[in-house]
Tab-separated table of C-alpha atoms in Angstrom:
chain	number	residue	atom	x	y	z
A	1	MET	CA	-63.396	185.920	86.062
A	2	ILE	CA	-67.003	187.077	86.373
A	3	TYR	CA	-67.938	190.542	85.170
A	4	MET	CA	-70.821	192.449	86.710
A	5	TYR	CA	-72.737	195.319	85.173
A	6	ALA	CA	-74.954	197.088	87.669
A	7	CYS	CA	-76.977	199.696	85.758
A	8	THR	CA	-78.293	199.682	82.209
A	9	GLY	CA	-78.511	203.452	81.834
A	10	ALA	CA	-79.088	203.257	78.072
A	11	ASN	CA	-80.016	206.518	76.392
A	12	PRO	CA	-83.674	206.570	75.212
A	13	GLY	CA	-84.021	205.462	71.621
A	14	GLU	CA	-80.579	203.874	71.448
A	15	TRP	CA	-80.200	200.419	72.961
A	16	GLY	CA	-82.921	198.165	74.253
A	17	ILE	CA	-83.575	194.796	75.810
A	18	LEU	CA	-85.160	191.754	74.200
A	19	VAL	CA	-87.044	189.519	76.649
A	20	GLY	CA	-90.150	187.288	76.663
A	21	SER	CA	-93.255	186.317	78.643
A	22	GLY	CA	-96.379	184.165	78.771
A	23	GLU	CA	-100.136	183.757	79.553
A	24	TRP	CA	-102.978	186.101	80.649
A	25	GLU	CA	-105.722	187.333	82.950
A	26	PHE	CA	-106.151	191.078	83.177
A	27	THR	CA	-107.889	193.990	84.858
A	28	GLN	CA	-109.212	197.159	83.269
A	29	ASP	CA	-106.384	199.244	84.747
A	30	ASN	CA	-103.761	196.961	83.266
A	31	LEU	CA	-105.553	196.910	79.927
A	32	ARG	CA	-105.475	200.711	79.804
A	33	ARG	CA	-101.785	200.654	80.750
A	34	GLN	CA	-101.068	198.135	77.974
A	35	ARG	CA	-102.870	200.281	75.411
A	36	PHE	CA	-100.924	203.334	76.525
A	37	LEU	CA	-97.601	201.496	76.239
A	38	ASN	CA	-98.514	200.201	72.783
A	39	ARG	CA	-99.347	203.740	71.625
A	40	THR	CA	-96.139	205.276	72.962
A	41	THR	CA	-93.585	202.561	72.093
A	42	ASN	CA	-92.823	200.059	69.353
A	43	VAL	CA	-92.872	197.171	71.835
A	44	HIS	CA	-95.815	194.762	71.862
A	45	TYR	CA	-97.537	194.892	75.255
A	46	GLY	CA	-100.652	192.954	76.172
A	47	PRO	CA	-102.312	190.539	78.609
A	48	THR	CA	-99.909	188.145	80.354
A	49	LYS	CA	-100.042	185.857	83.374
A	50	PHE	CA	-99.131	188.891	85.517
A	51	SER	CA	-102.060	190.996	84.300
A	52	ASP	CA	-104.355	189.981	87.147
A	53	LEU	CA	-101.968	191.824	89.505
A	54	SER	CA	-101.955	195.579	89.973
A	55	GLN	CA	-98.716	197.368	89.126
A	56	LYS	CA	-98.005	197.785	92.831
A	57	GLU	CA	-98.635	194.088	93.529
A	58	PHE	CA	-96.383	193.030	90.650
A	59	GLU	CA	-93.528	195.208	91.841
A	60	GLU	CA	-93.914	194.180	95.486
A	61	ILE	CA	-94.002	190.458	94.673
A	62	TYR	CA	-91.426	190.227	91.903
A	63	LEU	CA	-89.319	193.399	91.713
A	64	MET	CA	-88.476	194.418	95.282
A	65	ASP	CA	-85.684	191.921	95.871
A	66	LEU	CA	-82.687	193.696	94.346
A	67	PHE	CA	-80.870	196.039	96.737
A	68	VAL	CA	-78.969	198.080	94.176
A	69	ASN	CA	-78.775	201.002	96.585
A	70	ARG	CA	-76.678	198.870	98.929
A	71	GLN	CA	-73.657	198.132	96.747
A	72	PRO	CA	-70.503	199.333	98.508
A	73	LEU	CA	-68.390	197.433	95.971
A	74	LEU	CA	-69.805	199.321	92.999
A	75	LYS	CA	-67.188	201.348	91.127
A	76	ASP	CA	-67.929	204.030	88.559
A	77	ASN	CA	-65.903	203.391	85.417
A	78	LYS	CA	-65.389	206.660	83.527
A	79	THR	CA	-62.692	205.503	81.119
A	80	PRO	CA	-63.311	207.092	77.681
A	81	LEU	CA	-64.136	204.427	75.067
A	82	GLN	CA	-64.282	204.259	71.290
A	83	ARG	CA	-67.642	204.331	69.589
A	84	ILE	CA	-69.543	201.148	68.816
A	85	LYS	CA	-68.987	201.392	65.062
A	86	THR	CA	-65.214	201.183	65.534
A	87	LEU	CA	-65.308	198.147	67.827
A	88	ASN	CA	-63.675	195.036	66.429
A	89	ILE	CA	-66.533	192.694	67.328
A	90	PRO	CA	-69.075	190.724	65.252
A	91	PRO	CA	-72.452	192.362	64.527
A	92	LYS	CA	-74.327	189.658	66.450
A	93	LEU	CA	-73.510	187.465	69.423
A	94	ASP	CA	-75.509	184.940	71.431
A	95	TRP	CA	-73.695	182.874	74.036
A	96	ARG	CA	-76.459	180.285	73.962
A	97	PHE	CA	-75.291	179.278	70.470
A	98	ILE	CA	-71.666	180.414	70.538
A	99	ASN	CA	-70.302	177.097	69.244
A	100	LYS	CA	-73.396	175.926	67.344
A	101	THR	CA	-74.358	173.777	70.324
A	102	SER	CA	-77.667	174.946	71.743
A	103	ASN	CA	-77.345	176.314	75.283
A	104	LYS	CA	-73.996	174.605	75.953
A	105	TYR	CA	-72.564	177.551	77.859
A	106	VAL	CA	-75.877	178.851	79.233
A	107	SER	CA	-77.931	176.782	81.662
A	108	PRO	CA	-81.723	176.431	81.235
A	109	VAL	CA	-83.923	179.274	82.476
A	110	LYS	CA	-84.791	178.728	86.129
A	111	ASN	CA	-88.089	179.286	87.940
A	112	GLN	CA	-87.829	181.944	90.643
A	113	ASN	CA	-91.400	181.423	91.855
A	114	ARG	CA	-92.257	183.954	94.568
A	115	CYS	CA	-88.865	183.889	96.216
A	116	GLY	CA	-87.264	187.316	95.829
A	117	GLY	CA	-83.963	185.805	94.815
A	118	CYS	CA	-83.222	187.309	91.398
A	119	TRP	CA	-79.891	188.514	92.835
A	120	ALA	CA	-78.900	184.906	93.631
A	121	PHE	CA	-80.240	183.405	90.399
A	122	SER	CA	-78.439	185.865	88.130
A	123	SER	CA	-75.183	185.562	90.099
A	124	ILE	CA	-75.194	181.765	89.895
A	125	GLU	CA	-76.034	181.888	86.184
A	126	SER	CA	-72.827	183.838	85.583
A	127	VAL	CA	-70.802	181.300	87.573
A	128	GLU	CA	-72.328	178.458	85.544
A	129	THR	CA	-71.531	180.122	82.225
A	130	MET	CA	-67.960	181.062	83.145
A	131	TYR	CA	-67.248	177.503	84.302
A	132	ALA	CA	-68.725	176.001	81.125
A	133	TYR	CA	-66.760	178.387	78.908
A	134	LYS	CA	-63.467	177.851	80.731
A	135	TYR	CA	-63.638	174.059	80.504
A	136	ASP	CA	-65.626	173.924	77.230
A	137	THR	CA	-68.323	171.779	78.779
A	138	GLN	CA	-72.062	171.814	79.343
A	139	ALA	CA	-73.101	174.503	81.813
A	140	PRO	CA	-73.718	172.898	85.221
A	141	GLU	CA	-76.899	173.603	87.164
A	142	LEU	CA	-75.586	174.940	90.461
A	143	SER	CA	-77.444	175.503	93.707
A	144	VAL	CA	-79.183	178.862	93.860
A	145	GLN	CA	-80.625	177.840	97.221
A	146	GLU	CA	-77.119	177.647	98.703
A	147	VAL	CA	-76.541	181.301	97.830
A	148	ILE	CA	-80.000	182.317	99.084
A	149	ASP	CA	-79.430	180.577	102.428
A	150	CYS	CA	-75.745	181.253	102.999
A	151	ALA	CA	-74.575	184.466	101.293
A	152	VAL	CA	-73.929	186.883	104.153
A	153	ASP	CA	-75.136	190.514	104.078
A	154	ASN	CA	-78.145	189.468	101.982
A	155	GLN	CA	-81.703	188.663	103.031
A	156	GLY	CA	-82.516	185.446	101.199
A	157	CYS	CA	-85.899	185.504	99.493
A	158	ALA	CA	-86.521	188.972	100.922
A	159	GLY	CA	-83.856	190.407	98.630
A	160	GLY	CA	-80.159	190.771	98.101
A	161	ASP	CA	-77.266	192.285	96.207
A	162	THR	CA	-75.575	190.646	93.222
A	163	CYS	CA	-72.181	192.164	93.986
A	164	LEU	CA	-72.314	191.058	97.620
A	165	ALA	CA	-73.394	187.574	96.535
A	166	LEU	CA	-70.341	187.155	94.312
A	167	ASP	CA	-68.135	188.797	96.914
A	168	TRP	CA	-69.272	186.094	99.350
A	169	THR	CA	-68.258	183.353	96.906
A	170	VAL	CA	-64.734	184.789	96.620
A	171	LYS	CA	-64.205	185.939	100.207
A	172	TYR	CA	-65.444	182.799	101.983
A	173	GLN	CA	-64.608	180.299	99.217
A	174	PRO	CA	-67.650	178.038	99.712
A	175	ILE	CA	-68.071	175.027	97.452
A	176	ILE	CA	-70.973	175.900	95.156
A	177	VAL	CA	-72.632	172.512	94.834
A	178	SER	CA	-75.127	171.281	92.263
A	179	ASP	CA	-78.832	171.972	92.438
A	180	THR	CA	-79.337	168.248	93.006
A	181	ASP	CA	-77.183	168.276	96.158
A	182	TYR	CA	-78.738	171.489	97.521
A	183	PRO	CA	-82.140	171.809	95.782
A	184	LEU	CA	-84.246	174.920	95.420
A	185	THR	CA	-87.021	175.296	98.007
A	186	ASP	CA	-88.268	178.787	97.049
A	187	THR	CA	-87.947	179.946	100.670
A	188	SER	CA	-85.176	181.314	102.865
A	189	ASP	CA	-83.735	178.722	105.232
A	190	TYR	CA	-80.732	178.238	107.510
A	191	CYS	CA	-77.392	177.698	105.786
A	192	LYS	CA	-76.516	174.068	105.102
A	193	LEU	CA	-73.081	174.314	103.491
A	194	LEU	CA	-71.846	170.894	102.415
A	195	THR	CA	-68.275	171.063	103.712
A	196	ASN	CA	-67.680	167.324	103.427
A	197	THR	CA	-68.074	167.160	99.657
A	198	SER	CA	-65.570	167.621	96.877
A	199	ARG	CA	-68.240	167.956	94.203
A	200	GLY	CA	-68.714	171.601	93.362
A	201	ILE	CA	-67.192	174.801	92.043
A	202	TYR	CA	-65.066	177.536	93.615
A	203	VAL	CA	-65.185	181.136	92.399
A	204	SER	CA	-61.716	182.680	92.275
A	205	ASN	CA	-62.466	186.228	91.152
A	206	TYR	CA	-65.114	188.611	89.859
A	207	THR	CA	-65.523	192.251	88.840
A	208	CYS	CA	-68.413	194.513	89.761
A	209	ASN	CA	-68.498	197.846	87.926
A	210	ALA	CA	-71.052	200.472	86.912
A	211	TYR	CA	-70.997	201.127	83.170
A	212	VAL	CA	-73.723	203.751	82.957
A	213	ALA	CA	-74.141	204.915	79.332
A	214	GLN	CA	-70.991	202.997	78.371
A	215	GLU	CA	-72.406	200.509	75.918
A	216	GLU	CA	-69.035	200.006	74.226
A	217	LYS	CA	-67.521	198.586	77.394
A	218	MET	CA	-70.455	196.223	77.862
A	219	LEU	CA	-70.205	194.971	74.289
A	220	LEU	CA	-66.477	194.319	74.623
A	221	LEU	CA	-67.003	192.409	77.860
A	222	LEU	CA	-69.833	190.389	76.326
A	223	TYR	CA	-67.687	189.407	73.367
A	224	HIS	CA	-64.349	188.804	75.085
A	225	HIS	CA	-65.412	187.489	78.501
A	226	GLY	CA	-68.983	186.191	78.382
A	227	PRO	CA	-72.510	186.947	79.673
A	228	LEU	CA	-73.035	189.745	82.183
A	229	THR	CA	-75.157	189.880	85.315
A	230	VAL	CA	-77.040	193.174	85.168
A	231	ALA	CA	-79.529	195.264	87.102
A	232	VAL	CA	-82.478	196.618	85.115
A	233	ASP	CA	-85.771	198.434	85.470
A	234	ALA	CA	-88.365	195.709	84.804
A	235	SER	CA	-91.429	197.706	85.844
A	236	THR	CA	-93.087	197.273	82.420
A	237	TRP	CA	-92.079	193.662	81.835
A	238	ASN	CA	-95.313	192.366	83.360
A	239	HIS	CA	-97.090	193.428	80.137
A	240	TYR	CA	-94.328	192.500	77.674
A	241	LEU	CA	-95.197	190.224	74.731
A	242	GLY	CA	-92.528	191.028	72.168
A	243	GLY	CA	-90.229	193.633	70.678
A	244	ILE	CA	-87.294	195.696	71.931
A	245	ILE	CA	-87.727	197.721	75.130
A	246	GLN	CA	-86.047	201.124	74.731
A	247	TYR	CA	-87.817	203.812	76.711
A	248	HIS	CA	-88.204	202.299	80.162
A	249	CYS	CA	-84.626	202.211	81.435
A	250	GLU	CA	-84.839	204.343	84.560
A	251	GLN	CA	-82.056	204.630	87.109
A	252	TYR	CA	-84.329	202.820	89.568
A	253	ASN	CA	-83.153	199.262	88.988
A	254	ASN	CA	-85.351	196.601	90.541
A	255	HIS	CA	-84.487	193.293	88.888
A	256	ALA	CA	-81.353	191.250	88.132
A	257	VAL	CA	-81.005	189.309	84.874
A	258	GLN	CA	-78.281	187.896	82.636
A	259	ILE	CA	-77.290	189.429	79.289
A	260	VAL	CA	-76.169	186.646	76.946
A	261	GLY	CA	-75.868	188.475	73.640
A	262	TYR	CA	-76.401	191.539	71.474
A	263	ASP	CA	-77.385	192.643	67.976
A	264	LEU	CA	-75.616	195.721	66.590
A	265	THR	CA	-77.995	196.001	63.632
A	266	ASP	CA	-81.243	196.286	65.579
A	267	LYS	CA	-79.440	197.563	68.698
A	268	TYR	CA	-80.627	195.283	71.460
A	269	TYR	CA	-79.267	193.012	74.150
A	270	VAL	CA	-80.484	189.431	74.536
A	271	VAL	CA	-81.607	188.928	78.124
A	272	ILE	CA	-82.239	185.693	80.004
A	273	ASP	CA	-84.972	186.460	82.533
A	274	LEU	CA	-86.304	184.180	85.263
A	275	ARG	CA	-89.472	182.145	84.982
A	276	TYR	CA	-92.254	182.619	87.491
A	277	PRO	CA	-95.110	180.366	88.677
A	278	ASP	CA	-96.688	179.186	85.452
A	279	ILE	CA	-98.047	176.098	83.779
A	280	SER	CA	-97.278	177.450	80.318
A	281	ASP	CA	-94.412	175.064	79.549
A	282	VAL	CA	-96.380	171.969	80.525
A	283	TYR	CA	-99.447	173.362	78.794
A	284	VAL	CA	-97.643	174.129	75.545
A	285	PHE	CA	-96.088	170.689	75.183
A	286	ALA	CA	-99.231	168.887	76.380
A	287	GLN	CA	-101.350	170.954	74.004
A	288	SER	CA	-98.990	170.249	71.110
A	289	LEU	CA	-98.941	166.537	71.882
A	290	LEU	CA	-102.735	166.419	72.085
A	291	ASN	CA	-102.947	168.268	68.793
A	292	TYR	CA	-100.842	165.631	67.052
A	293	VAL	CA	-102.894	162.864	68.696
A	294	GLU	CA	-106.065	164.597	67.541
A	295	VAL	CA	-104.754	164.703	63.975
A	296	LEU	CA	-104.070	160.991	64.152
A	297	LEU	CA	-107.519	160.203	65.521
A	298	ASN	CA	-109.192	162.212	62.791
A	299	ILE	CA	-107.248	160.343	60.114
A	300	VAL	CA	-108.266	157.062	61.739
A	301	THR	CA	-111.871	158.302	61.762
A	302	ILE	CA	-111.812	158.590	57.958
A	303	ILE	CA	-110.674	154.974	57.719
A	304	MET	CA	-113.236	153.790	60.284
A	305	HIS	CA	-115.946	155.554	58.357
A	306	TYR	CA	-115.854	152.798	55.738
A	307	LYS	CA	-116.161	150.040	58.346
A	308	HIS	CA	-118.643	151.199	60.964
A	309	SER	CA	-122.297	152.148	61.380
A	310	ARG	CA	-124.103	155.446	60.994
A	311	HIS	CA	-123.837	156.107	64.755
A	312	THR	CA	-120.056	156.181	64.548
A	313	ILE	CA	-120.260	158.622	61.662
A	314	ILE	CA	-122.546	160.962	63.621
A	315	MET	CA	-120.197	160.916	66.599
A	316	ALA	CA	-117.138	161.482	64.434
A	317	PHE	CA	-118.821	164.372	62.642
A	318	THR	CA	-119.771	166.016	65.960
A	319	VAL	CA	-116.223	165.706	67.289
A	320	THR	CA	-114.684	167.145	64.142
A	321	VAL	CA	-117.077	170.112	64.116
A	322	MET	CA	-116.145	170.879	67.721
A	323	THR	CA	-112.438	170.449	66.986
A	324	PHE	CA	-112.608	172.633	63.904
A	325	TRP	CA	-114.327	175.608	65.526
A	326	LYS	CA	-112.319	175.348	68.744
A	327	THR	CA	-109.121	175.595	66.739
A	328	VAL	CA	-110.431	178.457	64.614
A	329	LEU	CA	-111.162	180.421	67.805
A	330	TYR	CA	-107.735	179.511	69.190
A	331	PHE	CA	-106.088	180.839	66.035
A	332	MET	CA	-108.162	184.022	66.250
A	333	MET	CA	-106.956	184.591	69.805
A	334	PHE	CA	-103.365	183.887	68.863
A	335	MET	CA	-103.437	186.311	65.957
A	336	SER	CA	-104.953	189.113	68.101
A	337	PHE	CA	-108.381	189.099	66.476
A	338	THR	CA	-109.786	188.507	69.962
A	339	GLY	CA	-108.267	188.644	73.406
A	340	GLY	CA	-104.718	189.528	72.433
A	341	ARG	CA	-101.723	187.584	71.135
A	342	ASP	CA	-100.614	184.610	73.221
A	343	ARG	CA	-96.922	183.802	72.809
A	344	ILE	CA	-97.477	180.203	74.075
A	345	GLY	CA	-94.044	180.171	75.678
A	346	ALA	CA	-92.146	179.888	72.379
A	347	THR	CA	-88.761	181.633	72.390
A	348	SER	CA	-88.149	181.561	68.624
A	349	LEU	CA	-90.019	181.411	65.326
A	350	PRO	CA	-89.102	177.719	64.706
A	351	GLN	CA	-90.485	176.829	68.155
A	352	GLU	CA	-93.626	178.818	67.432
A	353	ILE	CA	-94.098	177.028	64.103
A	354	LEU	CA	-93.445	173.596	65.622
A	355	LEU	CA	-95.519	174.080	68.771
A	356	PHE	CA	-98.425	176.042	67.332
A	357	HIS	CA	-98.780	176.571	63.596
A	358	VAL	CA	-98.091	173.026	62.354
A	359	PRO	CA	-100.255	171.034	64.797
A	360	ASN	CA	-103.045	173.611	64.910
A	361	GLY	CA	-102.943	174.007	61.137
A	362	PHE	CA	-103.519	170.271	60.805
A	363	TRP	CA	-106.163	170.566	63.505
A	364	ILE	CA	-108.161	172.815	61.183
A	365	VAL	CA	-107.468	171.161	57.814
A	366	ILE	CA	-108.000	167.519	58.818
A	367	PRO	CA	-111.337	168.050	60.678
A	368	PHE	CA	-112.568	170.115	57.736
A	369	LEU	CA	-111.759	167.273	55.330
A	370	VAL	CA	-113.419	164.804	57.694
A	371	MET	CA	-116.589	166.914	57.802
A	372	VAL	CA	-116.652	167.154	54.002
A	373	LYS	CA	-116.197	163.407	53.726
A	374	LEU	CA	-118.809	162.512	56.348
A	375	TRP	CA	-121.521	164.936	55.302
A	376	PRO	CA	-122.858	162.864	52.377
A	377	SER	CA	-123.164	159.848	54.662
A	378	LEU	CA	-125.129	161.865	57.212
A	379	THR	CA	-127.621	162.986	54.579
A	380	ASN	CA	-128.283	159.435	53.373
A	381	SER	CA	-131.165	157.435	54.804
A	382	SER	CA	-130.493	154.717	57.333
A	383	GLU	CA	-131.648	152.080	54.810
A	384	GLU	CA	-129.052	153.222	52.277
A	385	GLU	CA	-126.351	153.097	54.910
A	386	VAL	CA	-127.379	149.559	55.913
A	387	VAL	CA	-127.158	148.496	52.274
A	388	LYS	CA	-123.659	150.009	51.987
A	389	VAL	CA	-122.484	148.283	55.139
A	390	THR	CA	-123.978	144.982	53.938
A	391	ARG	CA	-122.215	145.288	50.595
A	392	ARG	CA	-118.867	146.044	52.244
A	393	THR	CA	-119.283	143.052	54.549
A	394	ARG	CA	-120.191	140.799	51.631
A	395	ARG	CA	-117.126	141.905	49.625
A	396	LYS	CA	-114.894	141.312	52.631
A	397	ASN	CA	-116.200	137.753	53.078
A	398	GLU	CA	-115.911	136.813	49.402
């Protein structure tokens, strides 16, 4: 059974949402907005890849696809509930690591691009998780495009309703096939249901309720039944860099996401948001790989220093100086000394250490050692260097 939660409705200062985001380009208006948000909240806002868009452009492109005002199946649940402190649930929960297997029950974050299909993405994510949990298997990657193209009473990439999407899966009993069989195209298209296949998943039931200001009910559902598909106000997420969002939970919900966990100590929900057009993932891993390669080359340069001419030393010294200062500036940007903090796409501190601090730390230390080692050779005369090379060659031939 799939549980839906349609409105966050958290009281200001109580519960918040923990999400993440990526790169930057920004305008003066957005910079002023980021500074205002940083002054008035404890969340870290700053330049991101959305900062070259005005607030209106961001909302029109990414946040106008959830028709929460068109949910005839929404029911208001007013059942009185016990307070959070009396709930018999663990203090922390994350369905991505529920059985110590990373992301077994939660599929990888998908890229929505500029298709306004958050309603379809979040609905399918719930189906994937419920299937994985029921059969204790790896979460399948199902076809979001099938829902975008075929779910009646919705408007494809122009927007839709999460409750109506799941209602379509139960009412019409389509086979939800894999993303490989019905791949994502990022556009609305005619429905191409694969009726002649047995490979896929049926949805037998779901629940769509409004739990406004009923955090206890949400927590119980998260613990006992699994992740929730929710509607949220994401109007400030275009500037989000880190922290717990608490004060921007209006009743105007404009985005659908999946809640996969909670933390009772710090009072936040763990949210899986959608990825948007970005090269950050490729950039991060390519940058990290190049950093390790650069470390290797600099180590090799030290060895080659004892075997090659003065010209090689000059070139190696130039490269290491460039590498050293480039990395120093990169660290300064990352640590907010200039330009603002760049989260590099890391979703946890271990990832941040592995992808940034370790390789870039070496990228500063090793070039510095190379420069120290090469400097005496650069200050020697060419005749002295020739003598050294001749002596090394003579020893090698003896």
